[in-house]
């Protein structure tokens, strides 16, 4: 939700601010803007809509300046127009802000009483005037920032430049991510490390409450100072950056979503490498102090796609580890009065590691003395830091807003964790452990085969692209994948879609079936196949058009049992053991959603109203 960047350099920064914003656009794309300090004055350019509009504006009205900040917005307060676009500024300061100032209305009233006038509907603008109020009282920029922060409630990250201090930038992290980057020629800040790729050789992830002051002296040398939430000057570790600029590029693909779908064999393979000894076929990824044997309950908490990964994991932990599992949506969990059991383990799933509801649920679990474990994709993200233990998926940066490889790598690590839990609880033999591990090891190869069938999904997307509604059905571990398939379609094509457990069809949704509602059925030839087949027959008997993803055995059965006069498209996928089937069956639903969106001409990578990292409620 909003991306921010700031650069202090010895050369003009506007172009790099824009490149950084391009890499942050996944966080919001309602409007964008940059500001620099030129001859002791704040200069800025802002534009509504995608970054391209800002680029066009800059082509007409270039922005000089070697110290600058930039912002790409996901609107919370106020319409996505130029007036509400960041940076917000007056003649003294310019501010970019990611997050929400909860008590802005109250502060705004006080400032208006003092005579300050506002030119936007945003919560951010109060920061500009509060800072100015303190600067005009004679406080130094750092003192003014510290005083201003003492008024603000909410979760936010800020970067600020000052007209009368042209070589200074102050930034803070209070609930939203911020990373400091030190390069050979510049010093910079960004909402994530990707924004700073190729310029920052070293990275420093700021801690909650940190204020960082970065500056350049008259010789052009850079310096920075970090003050922690207690007001003490502190050192934070500087790490070598491993993120390359290629990670932020689309390469040969037309969209990030397609590139990321195709990266899945590699991403899953690398995630397995972090957890599996390929030689002994043994998984030892959770060497934490978790007493799996005595564990009575596992609670999995997440939002959206990550929640669906949690739903799949419930089947695995119950079946193999014989463990009681609850799966909860973070935004519900945090406002209920959940019963925590003593010695329970709470597992948090988040690709970004920043989702505000998941973070709040994690805080709650910690307060209740639950042991906590997180599976995240982003190093040093808030959830990763706060959790007692963390496992990282190796998806790499995911820029397409609709999650693909981050989801399947979550599933991969969850599968590994279920095997570990099952072994440690003595519920499976070493032989079973190795067999299940082998099934995971074989998976990237099978996924590559699905990707080779890419054009099949392109063709069958035609059945869906003209529809207003669609249904996705699955049973067992493929029920959450049906939910995920429906979510993917909604997100990128704007077609209304619902996922259902196939067995629920006749309890209501069958009323929706007619020839205008395509039904996507996920039906590998597994223990549930014959049941799903009956549900499919019920759909066909009512004129429904079915796309069925199955394997070769399933194809034989379908051809035997379904009359050729019905509208049935069978897509045959590689045969896989049922343990790993939900991971493999994720691929066709992603490709289908992608190609439907392509046919509809929607903005696949930046669908309307969405943003990737949901740091506001
Ligand atoms: C959809 C998608 C979202 C996220 C959700 C939680 O494609 O990616 O539903 O899963 O916003 O985000 P994380 O996983 O970052 O906590």
XYZ file of C-alpha atoms and ligand atoms in Angstrom:
633
model
C 0.000 0.000 0.000
C 1.963 2.961 -1.334
C 5.648 2.818 -2.080
C 8.179 5.424 -1.034
C 11.715 6.158 -2.113
C 14.306 8.813 -1.293
C 17.767 9.407 -2.763
C 20.638 11.732 -1.860
C 23.251 11.818 -4.599
C 25.898 13.905 -6.318
C 24.023 13.669 -9.619
C 20.367 14.443 -10.491
C 17.973 11.937 -8.904
C 14.666 12.327 -10.792
C 15.325 9.484 -13.224
C 16.319 7.054 -10.488
C 13.349 8.074 -8.351
C 11.114 7.103 -11.266
C 12.917 3.777 -11.820
C 12.566 3.040 -8.109
C 8.866 3.911 -8.249
C 8.433 1.571 -11.226
C 9.739 -1.225 -9.028
C 7.395 -0.181 -6.222
C 4.329 0.275 -8.397
C 2.988 -3.112 -7.257
C 2.298 -1.405 -3.914
C -0.162 1.050 -5.416
C -0.731 2.801 -8.719
C -3.476 5.395 -8.233
C -1.128 8.355 -8.625
C 2.550 9.170 -8.283
C 4.862 12.070 -7.613
C 8.414 13.162 -6.878
C 9.924 16.199 -5.151
C 13.485 17.501 -5.050
C 15.264 20.352 -3.320
C 16.643 22.872 -5.790
C 18.276 26.154 -4.684
C 16.717 25.899 -1.231
C 13.262 25.397 -2.642
C 10.977 22.399 -2.888
C 10.095 21.473 -6.462
C 7.618 18.745 -7.257
C 5.758 16.982 -10.044
C 2.655 14.908 -9.389
C 0.166 13.137 -11.631
C -2.935 10.970 -11.228
C -3.047 7.399 -12.533
C -0.159 5.175 -13.502
C 3.456 6.233 -13.352
C 3.459 6.763 -17.129
C 1.414 9.960 -16.674
C 4.066 11.295 -14.307
C 6.786 10.305 -16.759
C 4.984 12.210 -19.520
C 4.764 15.246 -17.244
C 8.473 15.022 -16.431
C 9.302 14.836 -20.122
C 7.613 18.236 -20.496
C 8.740 19.667 -17.164
C 11.994 17.971 -16.060
C 12.931 18.118 -12.410
C 16.535 18.914 -11.449
C 17.920 18.272 -7.972
C 20.279 15.818 -6.313
C 18.144 15.187 -3.222
C 14.642 13.893 -3.738
C 11.744 11.729 -2.631
C 9.096 9.829 -4.572
C 5.800 8.070 -3.992
C 3.390 5.744 -5.721
C -0.044 5.782 -4.119
C -2.827 3.387 -3.182
C -5.490 5.856 -2.108
C -6.860 5.674 1.429
C -7.906 9.254 2.240
C -9.133 11.224 -0.738
C -9.646 10.493 -4.417
C -6.715 9.401 -6.584
C -6.214 12.826 -8.201
C -3.180 15.112 -8.570
C -4.038 17.211 -5.473
C -4.016 14.130 -3.257
C -0.891 12.654 -4.859
C 2.323 12.702 -2.802
C 4.751 14.285 -2.072
C 2.736 16.702 0.034
C 4.625 19.903 0.530
C 4.770 23.596 1.354
C 7.688 25.967 0.973
C 9.485 24.399 3.963
C 9.152 20.618 3.659
C 8.011 17.804 1.380
C 6.768 14.481 2.716
C 6.042 11.038 1.268
C 4.044 8.663 3.398
C 3.100 4.985 3.324
C 0.410 3.950 5.827
C -2.312 5.732 7.743
C -2.362 8.533 10.318
C -5.372 7.471 12.361
C -5.762 10.701 14.336
C -5.236 13.045 11.391
C -8.714 14.649 11.654
C -8.039 15.849 15.194
C -4.585 17.191 14.258
C -6.034 18.852 11.167
C -8.607 20.720 13.298
C -5.905 22.028 15.617
C -3.720 23.125 12.704
C -6.642 24.828 10.974
C -7.354 26.730 14.199
C -3.745 27.935 14.070
C -4.337 29.192 10.533
C -2.840 26.412 8.401
C -4.724 25.767 5.196
C -4.949 22.394 3.493
C -4.835 21.687 -0.208
C -5.583 17.940 -0.172
C -7.994 15.494 1.436
C -5.176 13.264 2.661
C -4.141 12.324 6.175
C -0.526 12.985 5.140
C -0.810 16.733 4.806
C -1.063 17.190 8.589
C 2.552 16.002 8.798
C 3.686 18.780 6.469
C 2.073 21.473 8.624
C 3.038 19.962 11.961
C 6.659 19.838 10.859
C 6.458 23.406 9.621
C 4.981 24.533 12.925
C 7.958 23.102 14.781
C 10.536 24.349 12.252
C 9.117 27.864 12.527
C 9.512 27.668 16.302
C 13.255 27.234 15.708
C 13.594 23.468 16.158
C 16.176 21.602 14.084
C 14.791 19.270 11.399
C 15.487 16.214 13.587
C 13.820 17.817 16.616
C 10.858 18.849 14.463
C 10.476 15.280 13.175
C 10.697 13.796 16.669
C 8.094 16.232 17.998
C 5.825 15.618 15.022
C 6.044 11.856 15.483
C 4.895 12.198 19.088
C 1.501 13.412 17.767
C 0.939 10.696 15.191
C -1.043 7.496 15.748
C -1.158 4.765 13.152
C 1.175 2.648 11.074
C 3.387 4.519 8.666
C 6.752 5.110 7.030
C 7.804 8.633 6.064
C 10.582 10.311 4.111
C 11.019 14.080 4.406
C 13.161 16.704 2.681
C 13.705 20.279 3.867
C 14.009 23.397 1.704
C 16.501 25.118 4.004
C 18.569 21.955 4.563
C 19.106 20.864 0.972
C 21.495 18.002 1.731
C 19.391 16.294 4.365
C 16.617 13.704 4.372
C 14.913 12.273 7.453
C 12.832 9.121 7.407
C 11.105 6.889 9.894
C 9.544 3.490 10.152
C 6.566 3.057 12.499
C 4.635 0.004 11.335
C 5.398 0.192 7.613
C 8.601 -1.146 6.076
C 11.630 0.986 5.250
C 15.092 -0.014 4.167
C 18.197 2.152 4.008
C 20.549 1.537 1.086
C 24.179 2.573 0.905
C 25.676 2.721 -2.564
C 28.952 3.792 -4.062
C 27.518 7.044 -5.427
C 24.364 7.656 -3.407
C 22.558 6.954 -0.170
C 18.896 6.088 -0.293
C 15.713 4.792 1.301
C 12.892 2.676 -0.016
C 9.814 0.700 0.959
C 11.661 -2.416 -0.144
C 15.102 -3.484 -1.252
C 13.926 -4.092 -4.813
C 13.378 -0.354 -5.276
C 17.077 0.216 -4.585
C 18.411 -2.720 -6.631
C 21.728 -2.126 -8.427
C 22.374 1.241 -6.696
C 22.575 0.059 -3.079
C 25.358 -2.411 -2.413
C 24.535 -2.545 1.286
C 21.168 -2.609 2.969
C 20.045 -1.819 6.487
C 16.513 -2.831 7.491
C 15.261 -0.262 9.974
C 13.639 -1.341 13.228
C 10.249 -0.220 14.462
C 10.364 3.372 15.702
C 13.753 4.125 14.115
C 14.353 7.606 12.739
C 17.156 7.834 10.201
C 18.820 11.040 9.150
C 20.799 10.802 5.899
C 22.977 13.594 4.598
C 25.711 14.725 2.277
C 28.556 17.074 3.273
C 30.237 19.767 1.195
C 32.720 17.242 -0.220
C 29.830 15.146 -1.463
C 30.406 12.398 1.143
C 27.383 10.644 2.581
C 26.561 9.884 6.161
C 23.661 8.527 8.145
C 22.589 8.309 11.740
C 19.879 6.095 13.220
C 17.991 7.046 16.380
C 15.886 4.305 17.947
C 12.430 4.652 19.497
C 14.037 5.528 22.857
C 15.957 8.410 21.295
C 19.334 6.639 21.420
C 21.794 6.729 18.567
C 22.138 3.111 17.393
C 24.037 0.994 14.871
C 22.039 -1.438 12.754
C 23.587 -4.245 10.720
C 24.465 -3.411 7.123
C 24.098 -6.415 4.832
C 25.275 -7.023 1.317
C 22.347 -6.653 -1.102
C 21.617 -9.777 -3.142
C 18.825 -8.252 -5.205
C 19.652 -7.611 -8.830
C 17.950 -5.208 -11.209
C 16.966 -8.220 -13.406
C 14.700 -9.413 -10.596
C 12.640 -6.303 -11.245
C 12.418 -6.757 -15.000
C 9.862 -8.650 -17.103
C 12.563 -10.189 -19.267
C 11.119 -11.797 -22.388
C 7.581 -11.988 -20.958
C 4.749 -9.622 -21.732
C 3.652 -9.473 -18.083
C 5.190 -10.037 -14.672
C 2.346 -12.435 -13.879
C 3.292 -14.700 -16.791
C 6.994 -14.480 -15.949
C 6.261 -15.379 -12.348
C 4.016 -18.301 -13.346
C 6.868 -19.630 -15.478
C 9.379 -19.130 -12.660
C 7.592 -21.654 -10.465
C 9.722 -24.736 -11.203
C 12.792 -22.707 -10.168
C 11.118 -21.040 -7.183
C 9.752 -24.332 -5.855
C 13.077 -26.041 -6.484
C 14.956 -23.357 -4.537
C 12.413 -23.443 -1.726
C 12.925 -27.205 -1.505
C 16.687 -26.733 -1.488
C 16.358 -24.584 1.616
C 14.490 -27.375 3.409
C 15.481 -30.738 1.961
C 18.598 -32.865 1.948
C 18.217 -34.212 -1.596
C 20.678 -37.042 -0.977
C 18.951 -38.599 1.999
C 15.487 -37.333 0.960
C 15.115 -35.960 4.422
C 13.484 -32.699 5.456
C 14.859 -30.827 8.377
C 13.540 -27.340 7.855
C 12.132 -26.587 11.262
C 14.961 -27.010 13.691
C 13.271 -24.747 16.159
C 12.337 -25.341 19.676
C 8.905 -26.720 18.731
C 7.789 -29.753 20.630
C 5.779 -31.345 17.839
C 5.139 -34.451 19.916
C 3.229 -32.732 22.666
C 1.635 -30.127 20.420
C -2.148 -30.233 20.746
C -3.193 -27.579 18.309
C -1.829 -25.698 15.345
C -3.535 -22.425 14.412
C -2.779 -21.057 10.947
C -3.529 -17.383 10.344
C -3.346 -15.478 7.059
C -5.250 -13.361 4.540
C -6.329 -13.904 0.922
C -4.235 -16.273 -1.128
C -2.030 -17.031 1.875
C -5.158 -18.095 3.750
C -5.917 -20.593 0.979
C -2.393 -21.985 1.360
C -3.239 -22.439 5.046
C -6.424 -24.297 4.124
C -4.457 -26.790 2.029
C -1.984 -27.236 4.883
C -4.813 -28.186 7.250
C -5.511 -31.281 5.126
C -1.813 -32.221 5.189
C -1.248 -31.704 8.920
C -4.425 -33.601 9.792
C -3.734 -36.500 7.436
C -0.016 -37.006 8.007
C 0.748 -35.483 11.430
C -2.661 -36.239 13.031
C -2.630 -32.741 14.398
C -5.657 -30.585 15.236
C -5.504 -27.558 12.935
C -7.564 -24.351 12.880
C -7.202 -22.013 9.933
C -8.289 -18.450 10.432
C -8.575 -15.242 8.437
C -6.407 -12.674 10.211
C -8.890 -9.792 9.983
C -11.536 -11.945 11.723
C -9.219 -13.612 14.189
C -7.869 -10.346 15.555
C -11.306 -8.975 16.407
C -12.782 -12.204 17.817
C -12.058 -13.556 21.235
C -10.226 -16.682 20.120
C -9.434 -19.362 22.681
C -5.704 -19.930 22.809
C -4.676 -23.288 24.193
C -1.634 -23.642 26.359
C 1.404 -24.767 24.398
C -0.291 -24.058 21.068
C 1.681 -23.181 17.978
C 0.423 -20.349 15.804
C 1.644 -20.264 12.231
C 1.443 -17.023 10.211
C 1.507 -17.091 6.434
C 2.310 -13.916 4.551
C 4.096 -13.404 1.277
C 4.893 -9.750 1.953
C 5.411 -10.188 5.678
C 3.731 -6.796 6.132
C -0.019 -7.493 6.026
C -1.425 -5.386 8.827
C -4.129 -7.833 9.965
C -1.722 -10.769 10.032
C 0.774 -8.646 11.942
C -1.882 -7.671 14.489
C -2.905 -11.317 14.925
C 0.754 -12.185 15.484
C 0.996 -9.550 18.206
C -2.124 -11.014 19.820
C -0.730 -14.545 19.767
C 2.512 -13.330 21.328
C 0.632 -11.535 24.077
C -1.108 -14.850 24.793
C 2.296 -16.554 25.081
C 1.701 -18.726 22.024
C 4.712 -20.067 20.247
C 4.817 -18.381 16.844
C 6.220 -19.407 13.495
C 5.974 -17.469 10.234
C 6.359 -18.445 6.603
C 7.164 -15.324 4.581
C 8.792 -14.422 1.284
C 10.368 -11.101 2.210
C 13.553 -11.094 4.258
C 13.431 -9.026 7.406
C 9.796 -8.069 6.899
C 7.792 -7.104 9.977
C 6.161 -10.519 10.411
C 9.513 -12.271 9.967
C 11.065 -10.124 12.686
C 8.270 -10.384 15.182
C 7.673 -14.103 14.971
C 9.638 -16.437 17.284
C 10.745 -18.447 14.270
C 10.656 -17.905 10.542
C 10.913 -19.970 7.381
C 11.510 -18.188 4.081
C 10.028 -19.185 0.752
C 12.455 -18.699 -2.127
C 9.981 -17.197 -4.599
C 12.146 -14.116 -5.130
C 10.515 -10.741 -5.758
C 6.917 -11.094 -6.944
C 5.795 -7.981 -8.776
C 2.549 -9.063 -10.462
C -0.130 -8.057 -7.992
C -1.951 -11.386 -8.252
C 0.184 -13.855 -6.381
C 1.411 -16.965 -8.188
C 4.888 -18.223 -7.303
C 4.689 -16.863 -3.760
C 1.584 -19.045 -3.241
C 3.042 -22.288 -4.607
C 6.271 -21.806 -2.659
C 4.195 -21.288 0.500
C 2.460 -24.581 -0.265
C 5.841 -26.221 -0.816
C 7.193 -25.145 2.576
C 3.927 -26.071 4.282
C 4.158 -29.546 2.739
C 7.721 -29.832 4.083
C 6.593 -28.688 7.500
C 3.747 -31.223 7.544
C 6.242 -34.018 6.796
C 8.518 -32.791 9.594
C 5.584 -32.626 12.035
C 4.361 -36.078 10.997
C 7.816 -37.603 11.519
C 8.490 -35.850 14.808
C 5.089 -36.955 16.094
C 5.851 -40.529 15.064
C 2.841 -40.655 12.723
C 4.762 -41.635 9.593
C 7.694 -43.978 9.075
C 11.085 -42.898 7.725
C 10.089 -44.658 4.496
C 6.941 -42.525 4.216
C 9.009 -39.420 4.998
C 11.334 -40.207 2.109
C 8.490 -41.097 -0.258
C 6.633 -37.837 0.400
C 9.873 -35.879 0.097
C 10.594 -37.590 -3.217
C 7.120 -36.577 -4.425
C 7.993 -32.956 -3.672
C 11.391 -33.266 -5.359
C 9.717 -34.525 -8.562
C 7.249 -31.641 -8.590
C 9.229 -28.893 -10.416
C 9.680 -31.265 -13.382
C 5.932 -31.982 -13.510
C 5.131 -28.282 -13.283
C 7.425 -27.612 -16.237
C 5.280 -30.065 -18.226
C 2.122 -28.091 -17.366
C 3.856 -24.902 -18.485
C 4.675 -26.524 -21.821
C 0.891 -26.871 -22.328
C 0.568 -23.125 -21.913
C -1.344 -22.573 -25.180
C -4.061 -25.065 -24.156
C -5.038 -22.674 -21.374
C -4.967 -19.805 -23.811
C -7.571 -21.627 -25.912
C -9.836 -22.667 -23.082
C -9.793 -19.120 -21.701
C -12.195 -18.309 -24.566
C -14.936 -20.255 -22.752
C -14.627 -17.905 -19.789
C -13.661 -14.523 -21.178
C -17.214 -13.728 -22.370
C -18.883 -14.855 -19.146
C -20.152 -12.666 -16.337
C -19.804 -15.352 -13.668
C -17.816 -18.545 -13.243
C -17.679 -21.371 -10.723
C -14.659 -23.345 -9.577
C -15.157 -26.737 -7.927
C -12.758 -29.061 -6.151
C -12.648 -31.550 -3.317
C -10.107 -32.232 -0.596
C -6.884 -30.276 -1.061
C -8.186 -29.069 -4.409
C -11.086 -27.260 -2.751
C -8.771 -24.416 -1.548
C -7.245 -24.409 -5.040
C -10.758 -23.898 -6.452
C -11.049 -20.882 -4.117
C -7.660 -19.638 -5.250
C -8.600 -20.155 -8.915
C -11.765 -18.101 -8.435
C -9.798 -15.371 -6.626
C -7.193 -15.227 -9.409
C -9.916 -14.881 -12.039
C -11.699 -12.119 -10.086
C -8.481 -10.205 -9.467
C -7.145 -10.069 -12.987
C -10.208 -10.384 -15.261
C -12.908 -8.759 -13.061
C -15.216 -11.706 -13.816
C -17.237 -12.684 -10.801
C -16.139 -16.154 -9.708
C -16.848 -18.405 -6.741
C -14.953 -21.415 -5.497
C -16.906 -24.238 -3.880
C -16.248 -27.663 -2.465
C -17.834 -29.812 -5.188
C -19.983 -31.560 -2.580
C -21.606 -28.257 -1.615
C -22.972 -27.665 -5.077
C -26.411 -29.011 -4.438
C -26.723 -27.071 -1.197
C -27.319 -23.859 -3.099
C -24.908 -22.837 -5.847
C -26.361 -25.312 -8.361
C -29.142 -22.758 -8.795
C -26.601 -20.607 -10.664
C -25.847 -23.218 -13.312
C -26.912 -22.550 -16.877
C -25.139 -22.409 -20.193
C -23.806 -18.908 -19.457
C -21.880 -19.903 -16.328
C -18.662 -21.796 -17.086
C -17.636 -24.272 -14.401
C -13.979 -25.126 -13.831
C -13.570 -28.484 -12.122
C -10.311 -29.614 -10.527
C -10.503 -33.389 -10.563
C -7.317 -35.433 -10.409
C -8.037 -39.172 -10.368
C -7.784 -39.450 -6.586
C -9.893 -40.795 -3.729
C -12.527 -38.111 -4.373
C -12.662 -38.476 -8.152
C -15.878 -40.513 -8.443
C -17.694 -38.070 -6.126
C -16.504 -35.077 -8.146
C -17.551 -36.863 -11.329
C -21.132 -37.126 -10.022
C -21.103 -33.374 -9.294
C -19.781 -32.710 -12.776
C -22.648 -34.822 -14.219
C -25.116 -32.707 -12.248
C -23.654 -29.544 -13.767
C -23.704 -30.952 -17.301
C -27.271 -32.160 -16.952
C -28.230 -28.529 -16.356
C -26.530 -27.252 -19.488
C -23.365 -26.073 -17.734
C -20.153 -25.677 -19.728
C -17.368 -27.486 -17.943
C -13.597 -27.177 -18.151
C -12.150 -30.122 -16.259
C -8.512 -30.315 -15.181
C -7.630 -33.947 -14.607
C -4.967 -36.572 -15.356
C -4.874 -39.375 -17.908
C -6.838 -41.825 -15.750
C -9.422 -39.143 -15.090
C -9.663 -38.450 -18.810
C -10.460 -42.106 -19.546
C -13.210 -42.139 -16.911
C -14.689 -38.861 -18.077
C -14.776 -39.987 -21.690
C -16.440 -43.218 -20.603
C -19.093 -41.595 -18.492
C -19.942 -38.227 -20.013
C -21.952 -38.065 -23.209
C -20.055 -36.372 -26.046
C -23.052 -34.108 -26.644
C -22.222 -32.143 -23.496
C -19.944 -29.072 -23.394
C -16.952 -30.610 -21.694
C -13.333 -29.552 -22.215
C -10.875 -31.945 -20.638
C -7.389 -30.646 -19.951
C -5.038 -33.494 -19.117
C -2.290 -32.662 -16.619
C 0.652 -34.836 -15.585
C -0.255 -37.564 -13.095
C 0.982 -36.730 -9.606
C 0.479 -38.268 -6.160
C -2.439 -36.678 -4.330
C -0.076 -35.179 -1.705
C 1.414 -32.724 -4.204
C -1.642 -32.396 -6.486
C -2.830 -29.052 -5.019
C 0.522 -27.474 -5.877
C 0.414 -28.758 -9.452
C -3.273 -27.870 -9.927
C -2.502 -24.273 -8.898
C -0.661 -23.768 -12.186
C -3.602 -24.278 -14.598
C -5.888 -21.987 -12.600
C -3.222 -19.278 -12.701
C -2.683 -19.678 -16.445
C -6.418 -19.723 -17.106
C -6.935 -16.476 -15.159
C -3.968 -14.898 -16.947
C -5.234 -15.754 -20.434
C -8.806 -14.707 -19.666
C -7.458 -11.340 -18.496
C -5.327 -11.090 -21.611
C -8.381 -11.719 -23.801
C -10.382 -9.151 -21.861
C -7.566 -6.636 -22.147
C -7.401 -5.812 -18.442
C -4.251 -4.611 -16.718
C -2.942 -8.021 -15.690
C -0.064 -6.897 -13.485
C -1.827 -3.975 -11.853
C -5.520 -4.837 -11.637
C -7.849 -2.038 -10.631
C -8.238 -1.158 -6.945
C -5.617 -3.645 -5.759
C -2.165 -3.340 -4.265
C 0.174 -6.057 -3.229
C 1.298 -5.276 0.260
C -1.766 -4.560 2.386
C -0.381 -2.404 5.160
C -3.674 -0.711 6.027
C -6.849 -2.281 7.427
C -3.961 -12.370 -4.091
C -3.015 -12.058 -3.022
C -3.595 -11.603 -1.739
C -2.598 -11.798 -0.586
C -3.156 -11.145 0.682
C -2.251 -11.369 1.865
O -3.346 -12.736 -5.283
O -1.832 -12.102 -3.196
O -4.818 -12.204 -1.469
O -2.374 -13.145 -0.358
O -3.313 -9.776 0.463
O -0.976 -10.884 1.609
P 0.297 -11.528 2.271
O 0.382 -12.932 1.810
O 1.420 -10.691 1.792
O 0.102 -11.438 3.751
